[in-house]
CSV table of C-alpha atoms in Angstrom, one decimal:
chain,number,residue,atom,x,y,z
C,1,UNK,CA,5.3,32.2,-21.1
C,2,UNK,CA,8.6,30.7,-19.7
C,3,UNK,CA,8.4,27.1,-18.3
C,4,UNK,CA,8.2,26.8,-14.6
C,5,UNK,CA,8.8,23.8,-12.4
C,6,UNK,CA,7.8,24.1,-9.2
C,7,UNK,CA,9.2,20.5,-7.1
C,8,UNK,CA,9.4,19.3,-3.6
C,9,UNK,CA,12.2,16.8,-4.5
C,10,UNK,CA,14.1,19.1,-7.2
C,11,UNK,CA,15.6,16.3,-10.1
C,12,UNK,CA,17.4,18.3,-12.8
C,13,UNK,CA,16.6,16.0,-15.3
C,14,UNK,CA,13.0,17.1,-14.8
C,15,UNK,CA,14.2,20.2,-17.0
C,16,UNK,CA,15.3,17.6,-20.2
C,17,UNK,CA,11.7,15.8,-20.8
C,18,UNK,CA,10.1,17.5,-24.0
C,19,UNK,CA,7.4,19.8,-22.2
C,20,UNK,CA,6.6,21.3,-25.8
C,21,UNK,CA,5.6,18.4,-27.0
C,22,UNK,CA,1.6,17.0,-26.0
C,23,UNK,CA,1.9,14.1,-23.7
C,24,UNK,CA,0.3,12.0,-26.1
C,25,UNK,CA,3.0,12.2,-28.4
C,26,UNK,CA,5.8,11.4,-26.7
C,27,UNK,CA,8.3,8.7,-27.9
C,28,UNK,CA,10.0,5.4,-26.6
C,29,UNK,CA,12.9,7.6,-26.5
C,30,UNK,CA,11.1,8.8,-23.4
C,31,UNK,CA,8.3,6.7,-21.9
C,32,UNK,CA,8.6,3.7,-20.2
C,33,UNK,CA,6.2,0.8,-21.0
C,34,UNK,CA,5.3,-0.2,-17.6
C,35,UNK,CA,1.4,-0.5,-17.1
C,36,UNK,CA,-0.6,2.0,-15.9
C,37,UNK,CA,-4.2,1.9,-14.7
C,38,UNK,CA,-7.4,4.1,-16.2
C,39,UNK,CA,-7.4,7.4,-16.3
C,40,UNK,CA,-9.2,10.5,-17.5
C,41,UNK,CA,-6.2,12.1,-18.2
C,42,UNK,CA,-3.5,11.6,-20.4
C,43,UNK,CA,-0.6,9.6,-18.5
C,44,UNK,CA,2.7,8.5,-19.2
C,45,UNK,CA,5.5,6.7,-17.4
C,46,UNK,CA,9.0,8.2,-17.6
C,47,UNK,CA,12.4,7.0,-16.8
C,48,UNK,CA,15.6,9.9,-15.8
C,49,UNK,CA,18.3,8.0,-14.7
C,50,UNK,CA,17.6,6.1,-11.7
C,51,UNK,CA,14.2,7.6,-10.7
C,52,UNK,CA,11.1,6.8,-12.4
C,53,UNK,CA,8.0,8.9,-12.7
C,54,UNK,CA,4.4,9.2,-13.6
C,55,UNK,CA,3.2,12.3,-15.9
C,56,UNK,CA,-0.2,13.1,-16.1
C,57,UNK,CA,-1.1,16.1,-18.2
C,58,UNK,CA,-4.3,18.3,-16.5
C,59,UNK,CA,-5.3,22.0,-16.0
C,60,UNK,CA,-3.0,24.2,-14.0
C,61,UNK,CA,-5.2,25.1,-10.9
C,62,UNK,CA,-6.1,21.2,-10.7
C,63,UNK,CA,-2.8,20.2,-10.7
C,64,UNK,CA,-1.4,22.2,-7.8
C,65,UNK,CA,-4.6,21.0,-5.9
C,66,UNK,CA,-3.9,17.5,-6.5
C,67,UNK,CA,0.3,18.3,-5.5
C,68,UNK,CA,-0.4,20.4,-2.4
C,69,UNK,CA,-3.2,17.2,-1.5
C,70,UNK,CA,-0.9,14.2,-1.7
C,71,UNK,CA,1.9,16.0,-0.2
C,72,UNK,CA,0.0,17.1,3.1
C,73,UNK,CA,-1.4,13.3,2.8
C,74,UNK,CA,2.3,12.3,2.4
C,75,UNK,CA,3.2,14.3,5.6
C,76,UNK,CA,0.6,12.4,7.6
C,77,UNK,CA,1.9,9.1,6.6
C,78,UNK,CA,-0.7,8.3,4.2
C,79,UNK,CA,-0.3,5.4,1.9
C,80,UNK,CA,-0.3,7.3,-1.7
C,81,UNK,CA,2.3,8.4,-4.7
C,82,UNK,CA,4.7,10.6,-3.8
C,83,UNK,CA,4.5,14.0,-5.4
C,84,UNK,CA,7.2,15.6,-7.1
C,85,UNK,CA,6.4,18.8,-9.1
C,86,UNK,CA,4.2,20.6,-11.3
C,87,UNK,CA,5.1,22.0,-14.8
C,88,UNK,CA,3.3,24.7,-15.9
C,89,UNK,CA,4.0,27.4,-18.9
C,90,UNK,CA,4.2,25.0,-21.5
C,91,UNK,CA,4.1,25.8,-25.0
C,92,UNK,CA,4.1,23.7,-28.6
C,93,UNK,CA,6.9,24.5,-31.4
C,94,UNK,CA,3.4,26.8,-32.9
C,95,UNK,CA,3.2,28.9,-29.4
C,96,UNK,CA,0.3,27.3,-28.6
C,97,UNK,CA,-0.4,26.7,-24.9
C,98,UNK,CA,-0.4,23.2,-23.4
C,99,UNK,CA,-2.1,22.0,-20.5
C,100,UNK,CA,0.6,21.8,-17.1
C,101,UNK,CA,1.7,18.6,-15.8
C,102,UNK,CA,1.7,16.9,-12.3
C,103,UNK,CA,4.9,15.0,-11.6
C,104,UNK,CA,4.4,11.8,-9.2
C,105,UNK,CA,7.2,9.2,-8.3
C,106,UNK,CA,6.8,5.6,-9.7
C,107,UNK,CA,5.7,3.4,-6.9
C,108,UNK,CA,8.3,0.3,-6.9
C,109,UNK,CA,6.8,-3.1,-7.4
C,110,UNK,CA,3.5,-1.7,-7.5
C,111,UNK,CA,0.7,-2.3,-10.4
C,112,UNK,CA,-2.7,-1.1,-11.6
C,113,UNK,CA,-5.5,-4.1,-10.8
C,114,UNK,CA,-6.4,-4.7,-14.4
C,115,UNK,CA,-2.6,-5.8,-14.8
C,116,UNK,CA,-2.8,-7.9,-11.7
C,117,UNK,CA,-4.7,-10.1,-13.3
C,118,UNK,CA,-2.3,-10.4,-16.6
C,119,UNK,CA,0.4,-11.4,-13.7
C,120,UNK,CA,-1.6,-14.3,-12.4
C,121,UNK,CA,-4.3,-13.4,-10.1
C,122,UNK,CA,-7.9,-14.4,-10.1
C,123,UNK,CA,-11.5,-13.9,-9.1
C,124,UNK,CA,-10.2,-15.7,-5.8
C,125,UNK,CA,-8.1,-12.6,-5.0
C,126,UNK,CA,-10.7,-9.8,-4.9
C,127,UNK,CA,-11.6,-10.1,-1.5
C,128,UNK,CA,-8.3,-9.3,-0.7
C,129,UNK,CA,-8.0,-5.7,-3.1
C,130,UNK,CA,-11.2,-4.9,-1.7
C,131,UNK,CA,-9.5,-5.1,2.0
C,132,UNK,CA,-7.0,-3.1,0.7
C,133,UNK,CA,-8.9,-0.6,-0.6
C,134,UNK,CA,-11.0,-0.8,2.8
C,135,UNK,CA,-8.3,0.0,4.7
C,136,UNK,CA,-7.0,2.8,2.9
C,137,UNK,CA,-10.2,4.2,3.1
C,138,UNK,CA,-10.6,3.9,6.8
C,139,UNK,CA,-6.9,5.8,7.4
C,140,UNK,CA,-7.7,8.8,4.9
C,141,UNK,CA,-11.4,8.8,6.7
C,142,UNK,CA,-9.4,8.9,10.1
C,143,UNK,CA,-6.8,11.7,8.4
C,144,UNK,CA,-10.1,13.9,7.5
C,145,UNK,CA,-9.7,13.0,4.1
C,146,UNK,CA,-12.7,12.7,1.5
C,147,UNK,CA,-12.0,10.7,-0.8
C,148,UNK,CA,-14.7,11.5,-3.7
C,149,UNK,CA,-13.9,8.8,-6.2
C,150,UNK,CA,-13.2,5.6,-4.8
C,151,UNK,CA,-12.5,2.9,-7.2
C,152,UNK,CA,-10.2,0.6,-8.2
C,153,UNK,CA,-8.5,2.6,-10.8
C,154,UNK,CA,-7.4,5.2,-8.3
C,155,UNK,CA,-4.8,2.7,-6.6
C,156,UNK,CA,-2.0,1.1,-6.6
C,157,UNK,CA,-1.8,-2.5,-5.0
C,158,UNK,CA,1.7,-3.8,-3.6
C,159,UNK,CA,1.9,-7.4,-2.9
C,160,UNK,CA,2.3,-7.5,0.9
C,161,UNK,CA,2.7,-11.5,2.2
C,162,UNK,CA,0.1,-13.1,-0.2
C,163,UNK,CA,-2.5,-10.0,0.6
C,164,UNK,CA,-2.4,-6.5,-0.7
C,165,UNK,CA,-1.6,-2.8,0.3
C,166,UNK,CA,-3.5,-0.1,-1.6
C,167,UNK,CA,-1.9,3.3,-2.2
C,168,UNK,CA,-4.0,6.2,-4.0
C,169,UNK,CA,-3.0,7.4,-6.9
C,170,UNK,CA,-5.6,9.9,-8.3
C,171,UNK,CA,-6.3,12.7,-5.4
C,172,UNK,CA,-8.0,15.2,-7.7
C,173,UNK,CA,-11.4,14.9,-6.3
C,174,UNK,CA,-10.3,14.6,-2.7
C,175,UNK,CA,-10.7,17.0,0.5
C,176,UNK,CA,-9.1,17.8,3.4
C,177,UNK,CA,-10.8,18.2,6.5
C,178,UNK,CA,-10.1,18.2,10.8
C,179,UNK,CA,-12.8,15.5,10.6
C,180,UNK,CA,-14.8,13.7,7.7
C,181,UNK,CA,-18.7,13.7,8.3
C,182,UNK,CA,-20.5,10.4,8.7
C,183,UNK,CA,-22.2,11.9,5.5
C,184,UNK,CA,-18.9,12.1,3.7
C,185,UNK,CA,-17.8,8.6,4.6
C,186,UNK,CA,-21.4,7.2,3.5
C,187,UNK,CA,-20.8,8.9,-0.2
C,188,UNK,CA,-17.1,7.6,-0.6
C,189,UNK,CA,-18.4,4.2,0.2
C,190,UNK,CA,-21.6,4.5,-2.2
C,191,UNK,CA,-19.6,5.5,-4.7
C,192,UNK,CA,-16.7,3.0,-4.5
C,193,UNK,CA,-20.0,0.4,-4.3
C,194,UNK,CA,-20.6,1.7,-7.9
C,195,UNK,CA,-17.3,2.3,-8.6
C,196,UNK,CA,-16.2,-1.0,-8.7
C,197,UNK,CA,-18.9,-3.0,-9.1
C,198,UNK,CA,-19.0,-1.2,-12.7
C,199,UNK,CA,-15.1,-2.3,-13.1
C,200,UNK,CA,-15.6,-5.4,-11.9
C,201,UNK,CA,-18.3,-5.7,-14.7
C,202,UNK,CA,-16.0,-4.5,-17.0
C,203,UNK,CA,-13.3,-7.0,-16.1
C,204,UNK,CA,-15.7,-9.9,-16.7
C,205,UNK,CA,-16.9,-8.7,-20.0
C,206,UNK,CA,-13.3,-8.5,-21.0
C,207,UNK,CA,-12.7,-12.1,-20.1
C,208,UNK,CA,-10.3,-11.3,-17.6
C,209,UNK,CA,-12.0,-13.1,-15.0
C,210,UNK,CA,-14.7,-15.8,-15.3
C,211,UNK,CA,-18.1,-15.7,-15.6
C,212,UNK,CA,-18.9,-16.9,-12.2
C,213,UNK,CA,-17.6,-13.9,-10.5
C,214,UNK,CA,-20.3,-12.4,-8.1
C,215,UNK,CA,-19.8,-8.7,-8.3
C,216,UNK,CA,-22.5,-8.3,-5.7
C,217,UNK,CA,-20.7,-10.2,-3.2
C,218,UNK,CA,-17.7,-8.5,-3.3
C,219,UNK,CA,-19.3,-4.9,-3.0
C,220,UNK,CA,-21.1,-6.3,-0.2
C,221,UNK,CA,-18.1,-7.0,1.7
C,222,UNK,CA,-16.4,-3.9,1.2
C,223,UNK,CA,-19.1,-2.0,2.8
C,224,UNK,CA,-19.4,-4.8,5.4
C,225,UNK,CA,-15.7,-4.8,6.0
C,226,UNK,CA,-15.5,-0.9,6.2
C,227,UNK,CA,-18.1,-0.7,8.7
C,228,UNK,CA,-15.9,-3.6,10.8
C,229,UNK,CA,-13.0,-1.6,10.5
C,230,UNK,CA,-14.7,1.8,11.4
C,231,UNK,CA,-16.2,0.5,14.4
C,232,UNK,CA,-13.2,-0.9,16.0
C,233,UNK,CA,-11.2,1.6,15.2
C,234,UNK,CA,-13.5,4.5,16.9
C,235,UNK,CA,-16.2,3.1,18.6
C,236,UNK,CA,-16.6,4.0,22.6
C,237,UNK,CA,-16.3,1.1,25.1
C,238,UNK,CA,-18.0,1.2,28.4
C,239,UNK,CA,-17.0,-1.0,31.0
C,240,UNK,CA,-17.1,-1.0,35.3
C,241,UNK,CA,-13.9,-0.1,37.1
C,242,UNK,CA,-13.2,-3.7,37.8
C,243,UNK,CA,-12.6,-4.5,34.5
C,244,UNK,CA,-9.4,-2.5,33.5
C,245,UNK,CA,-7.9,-5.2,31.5
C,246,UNK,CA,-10.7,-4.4,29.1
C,247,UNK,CA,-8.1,-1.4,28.2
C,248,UNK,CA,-5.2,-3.5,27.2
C,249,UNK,CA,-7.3,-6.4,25.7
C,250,UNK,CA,-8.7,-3.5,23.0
C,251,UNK,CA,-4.9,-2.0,22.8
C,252,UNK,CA,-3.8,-5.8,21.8
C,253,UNK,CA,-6.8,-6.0,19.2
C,254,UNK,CA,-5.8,-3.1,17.3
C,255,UNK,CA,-2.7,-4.4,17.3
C,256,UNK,CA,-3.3,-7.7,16.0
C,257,UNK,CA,-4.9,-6.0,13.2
C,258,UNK,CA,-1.8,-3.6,12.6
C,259,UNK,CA,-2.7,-0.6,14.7
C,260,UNK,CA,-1.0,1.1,17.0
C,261,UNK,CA,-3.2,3.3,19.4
C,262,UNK,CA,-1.3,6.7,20.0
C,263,UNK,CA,-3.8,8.4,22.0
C,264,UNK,CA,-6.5,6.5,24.2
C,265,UNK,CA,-9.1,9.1,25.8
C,266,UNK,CA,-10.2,7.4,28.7
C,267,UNK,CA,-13.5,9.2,30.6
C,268,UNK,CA,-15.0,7.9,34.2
C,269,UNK,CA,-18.1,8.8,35.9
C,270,UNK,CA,-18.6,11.3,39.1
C,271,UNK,CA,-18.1,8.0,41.2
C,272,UNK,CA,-15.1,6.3,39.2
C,273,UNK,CA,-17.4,3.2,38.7
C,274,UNK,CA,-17.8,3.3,35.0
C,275,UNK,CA,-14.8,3.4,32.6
C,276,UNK,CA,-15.5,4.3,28.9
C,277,UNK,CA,-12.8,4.2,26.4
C,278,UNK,CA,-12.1,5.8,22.8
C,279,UNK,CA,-9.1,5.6,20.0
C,280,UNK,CA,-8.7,9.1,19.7
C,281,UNK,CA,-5.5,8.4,17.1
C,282,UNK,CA,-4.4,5.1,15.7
C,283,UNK,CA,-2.1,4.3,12.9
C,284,UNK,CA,-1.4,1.1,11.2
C,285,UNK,CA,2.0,0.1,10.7
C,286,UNK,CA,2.7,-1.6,14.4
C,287,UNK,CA,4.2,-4.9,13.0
C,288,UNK,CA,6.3,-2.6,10.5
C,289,UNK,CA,7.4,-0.6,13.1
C,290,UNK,CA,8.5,-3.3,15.3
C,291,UNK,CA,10.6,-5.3,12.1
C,292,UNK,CA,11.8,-1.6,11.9
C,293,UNK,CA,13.4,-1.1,15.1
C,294,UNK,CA,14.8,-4.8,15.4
C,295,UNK,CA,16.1,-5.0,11.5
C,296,UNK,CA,16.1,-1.8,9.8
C,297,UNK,CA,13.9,-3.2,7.1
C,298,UNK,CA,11.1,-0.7,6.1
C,299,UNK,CA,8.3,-3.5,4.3
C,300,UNK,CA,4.4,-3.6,3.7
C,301,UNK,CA,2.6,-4.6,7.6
C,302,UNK,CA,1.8,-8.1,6.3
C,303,UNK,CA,5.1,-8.8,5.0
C,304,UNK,CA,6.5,-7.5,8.8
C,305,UNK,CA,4.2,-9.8,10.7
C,306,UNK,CA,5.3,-12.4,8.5
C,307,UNK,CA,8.9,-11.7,9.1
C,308,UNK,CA,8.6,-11.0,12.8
C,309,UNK,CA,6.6,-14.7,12.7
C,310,UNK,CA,9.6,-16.6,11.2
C,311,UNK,CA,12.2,-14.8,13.5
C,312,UNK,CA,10.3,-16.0,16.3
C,313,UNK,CA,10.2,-19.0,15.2
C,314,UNK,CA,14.2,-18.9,14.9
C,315,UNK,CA,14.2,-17.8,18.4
C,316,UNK,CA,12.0,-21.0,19.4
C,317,UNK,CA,14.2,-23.1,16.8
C,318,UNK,CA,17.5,-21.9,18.9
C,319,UNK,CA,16.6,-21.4,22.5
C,320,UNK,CA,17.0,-17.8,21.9
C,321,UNK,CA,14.2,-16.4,24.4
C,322,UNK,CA,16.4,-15.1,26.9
C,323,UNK,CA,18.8,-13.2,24.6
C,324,UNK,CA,18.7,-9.4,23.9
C,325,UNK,CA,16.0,-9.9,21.3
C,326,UNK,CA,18.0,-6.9,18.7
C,327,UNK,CA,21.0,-9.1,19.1
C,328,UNK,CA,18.7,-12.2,17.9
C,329,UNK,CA,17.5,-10.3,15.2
C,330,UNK,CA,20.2,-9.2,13.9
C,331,UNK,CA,21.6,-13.3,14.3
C,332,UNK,CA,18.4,-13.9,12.1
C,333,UNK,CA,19.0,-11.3,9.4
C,334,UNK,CA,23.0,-12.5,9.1
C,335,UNK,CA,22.1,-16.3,9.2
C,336,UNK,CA,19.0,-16.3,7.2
C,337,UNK,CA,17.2,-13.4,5.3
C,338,UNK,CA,20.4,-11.8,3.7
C,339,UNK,CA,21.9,-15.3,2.4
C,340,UNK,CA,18.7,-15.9,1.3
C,341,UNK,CA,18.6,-12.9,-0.7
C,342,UNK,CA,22.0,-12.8,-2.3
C,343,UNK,CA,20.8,-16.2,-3.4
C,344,UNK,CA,18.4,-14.4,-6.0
C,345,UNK,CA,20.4,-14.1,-9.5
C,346,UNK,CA,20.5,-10.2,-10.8
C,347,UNK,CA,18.0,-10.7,-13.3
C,348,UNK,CA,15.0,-12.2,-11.0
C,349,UNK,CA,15.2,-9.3,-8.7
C,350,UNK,CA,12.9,-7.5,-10.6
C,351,UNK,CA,10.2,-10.0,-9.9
C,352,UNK,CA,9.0,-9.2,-6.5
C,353,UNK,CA,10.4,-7.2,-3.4
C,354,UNK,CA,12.5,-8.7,-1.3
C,355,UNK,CA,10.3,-9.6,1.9
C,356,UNK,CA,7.1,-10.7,-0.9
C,357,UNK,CA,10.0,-13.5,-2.0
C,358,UNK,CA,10.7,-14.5,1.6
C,359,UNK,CA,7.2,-14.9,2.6
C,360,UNK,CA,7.0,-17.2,-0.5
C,361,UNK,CA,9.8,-19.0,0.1
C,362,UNK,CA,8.1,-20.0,3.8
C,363,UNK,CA,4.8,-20.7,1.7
C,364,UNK,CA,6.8,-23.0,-0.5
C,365,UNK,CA,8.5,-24.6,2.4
C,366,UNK,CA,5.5,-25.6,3.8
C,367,UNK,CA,4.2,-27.4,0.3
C,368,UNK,CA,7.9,-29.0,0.2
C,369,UNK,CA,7.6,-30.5,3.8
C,370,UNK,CA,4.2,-31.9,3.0
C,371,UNK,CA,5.6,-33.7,0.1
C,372,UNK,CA,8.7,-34.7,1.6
C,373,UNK,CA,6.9,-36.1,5.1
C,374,UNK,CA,9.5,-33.9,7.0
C,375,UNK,CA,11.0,-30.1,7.4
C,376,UNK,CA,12.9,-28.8,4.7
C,377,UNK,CA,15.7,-26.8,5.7
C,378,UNK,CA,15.0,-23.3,4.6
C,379,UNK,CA,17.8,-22.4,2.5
C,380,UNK,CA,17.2,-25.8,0.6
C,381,UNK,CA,14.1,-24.4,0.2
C,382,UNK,CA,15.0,-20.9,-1.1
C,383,UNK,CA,17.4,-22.8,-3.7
C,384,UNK,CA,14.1,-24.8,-5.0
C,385,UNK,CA,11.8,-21.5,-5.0
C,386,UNK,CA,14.1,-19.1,-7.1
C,387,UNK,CA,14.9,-22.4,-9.6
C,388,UNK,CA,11.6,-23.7,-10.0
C,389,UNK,CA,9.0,-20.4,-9.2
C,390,UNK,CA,10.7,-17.3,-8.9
C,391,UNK,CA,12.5,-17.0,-12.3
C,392,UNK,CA,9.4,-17.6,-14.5
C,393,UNK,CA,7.3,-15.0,-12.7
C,394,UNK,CA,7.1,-11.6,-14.4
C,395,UNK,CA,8.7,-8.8,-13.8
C,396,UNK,CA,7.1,-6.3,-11.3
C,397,UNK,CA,9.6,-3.2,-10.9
C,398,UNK,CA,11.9,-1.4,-13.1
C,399,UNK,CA,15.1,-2.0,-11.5
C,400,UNK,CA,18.8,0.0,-12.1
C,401,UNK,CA,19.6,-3.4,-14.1
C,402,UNK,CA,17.1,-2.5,-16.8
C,403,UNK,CA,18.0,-1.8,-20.3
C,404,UNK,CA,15.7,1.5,-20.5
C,405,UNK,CA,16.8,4.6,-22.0
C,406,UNK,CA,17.0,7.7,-19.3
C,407,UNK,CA,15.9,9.9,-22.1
């Protein structure tokens, strides 16, 4: 049988990896040692030229499943890997058959949780993957998509401001529907209960975090937090016609927690007395659509409230209110993010993305003033962060710097 690649994002190079060879046995000459998280498939990390990719090695009818899945998710703007192909016809130097091949881009500055916490982070920071993985869940639940195996080793986390951003990884066991049943959502979130409390068990026994860690706790609050997030997402609001603020007070609450309401349906009674309201869509990604249209930057939601937070603080700073507020922005993004940036020596930039740096920087400002009784200035600051912080993290992204052989 003659190879086939079928891709959405067609990279020549594809053609070059050595399909008749098992996964398992491919070389440094190929794979890239960047971690990777669990899986019940065989999975490797490849480099070609400047794009990176994950290879995972499964039956032919799964893997197109899995492709055609995280593309439509991908076309609904769903936080996951980006698909890129799926290699079939694959044949050892004996003529034996090998299994096909799903092709996914590697997601920059992103890491599996078990090697989270070989990069610093502790017990302390669960609560914040489980909100992650909470609100992931909530927008493929909103997008009709059941899940089926929710756990921690299906996701990505991206450091987003000090918090996280959860991307799925593994859609093999997923569904896509108009609408996901209230029995649906009830098994994804019973089984990411299980899910993770068992890795979280795991992680303990390994040592990786301490003993106290109270794994029933943190399960509890990602059913809890779910819950939160589903109800004021969807829920119906009733209210009397006098009270049609109530409409913008729920707009702004979805918006403080990152959600922009695209379609309201809004139902009154026979009389026009009683006013009830209901999110028909809402999508998160308000304050990164709003850094987006002032900037140009495309960043993680936390990271982009963060940022809009210091430029309005700029504004403040310079008796800027009454200026065209793109013409500030783009003051701010000349004056103070971009020096700030070309600060950061060539080999550090691998550390973290760019707007996860800033939003340290202002963390480590505010320690610096403390000590020093007064405000530091900012790019004083910067200077003190990349010296003293920044260059003895790890790196976190395989950048075009990188000594790594395309293969």
């Amino acid at each position: 049988m003659a190879l086939r690649i079928v891709a959405s994002r067609p990279d020549p190079a594809i053609v070059t990896l050595p399909w008749s060879t098992p996964l398992e046995e491919w070389t440094d000459d190929h794979v890239v040692p960047l971690p990777r998280g669990l899986s019940r498939h065989i999975v490797r990390i490849v480099r070609l030229g400047q794009r990176t990719y994950a290879v995972k090695e499964t039956q032919e009818d799964i893997a197109f499943r899995e492709y055609r899945l995280l593309r439509n998710l991908q076309r609904e703007g769903m936080p996951t890997v980006v698909p890129q192909g799926v290699v079939t016809g694959r044949t050892d130097a004996a003529g034996e058959d090998l299994n096909a091949a799903l092709l996914t881009e590697h997601l920059q500055f992103s890491l599996p949780y078990r090697s989270l916490f070989s990069h610093g982070m502790t017990a302390d920071n669960l609560p914040s993957l489980v909100d992650a993985i909470v609100v992931l869940l909530v927008r493929l639940h909103l997008a009709g998509f059941y899940w089926g195996d929710v756990s921690l080793s299906n996701v990505l986390f991206r450091r987003s401001a000090g918090e996280f951003a959860a991307y799925l990884v593994d859609a093999e066991t997923g569904e896509h529907h108009d609408t996901v049943s209230d029995r649906m959502r009830e098994h994804d979130i019973t089984v990411g209960t299980e899910n993770i409390f068992a890795e979280l068990m795991d992680l303990q026994a390994s040592g990786a975090v301490g003993t106290d860690l109270d794994a029933l706790a943190i399960i509890a609050r990602l059913r809890e937090q779910y819950e939160n997030l589903w109800h004021e997402l969807t829920r119906t609001e009733e209210f009397n016609s006098e009270e049609m603020w109530r409409i913008e007070e729920r707009i702004e609450r979805l918006n403080q927690l990152g959600f922009d309401v695209d379609e309201l349906d809004i139902i009154t009674d026979f009389d026009g007395d009683r006013i009830r309201i209901q999110p028909k869509v809402v999508e998160l990604g308000h304050h990164r659509r709003e850094l987006q249209a002032l900037t140009g930057m495309t960043v993680e939601d936390n990271q982009a409230r963060r940022l809009l937070n210091d430029l309005a603080s700029f504004i403040a700073h310079h008796d800027l209110g009454r200026e065209d507020r793109h013409l500030v922005a783009n003051k701010w993004l000349t004056e103070i993010y971009e020096p700030i940036m070309a600060m950061i020596p060539s080999e550090a930039r691998g550390k973290l993305e760019p707007a996860e740096v800033f939003h340290e920087i202002l963390v480590h400002r505010w320690y610096l003033s403390e000590q020093a009784g007064e405000e530091v200035g900012i790019l004083d600051t910067a200077r003190s962060y990349i010296d003293t912080v920044l260059t003895s993290k790890p790196d976190e992204a395989i950048t075009a710097d990188d000594d790594v052989s395309p293969g």
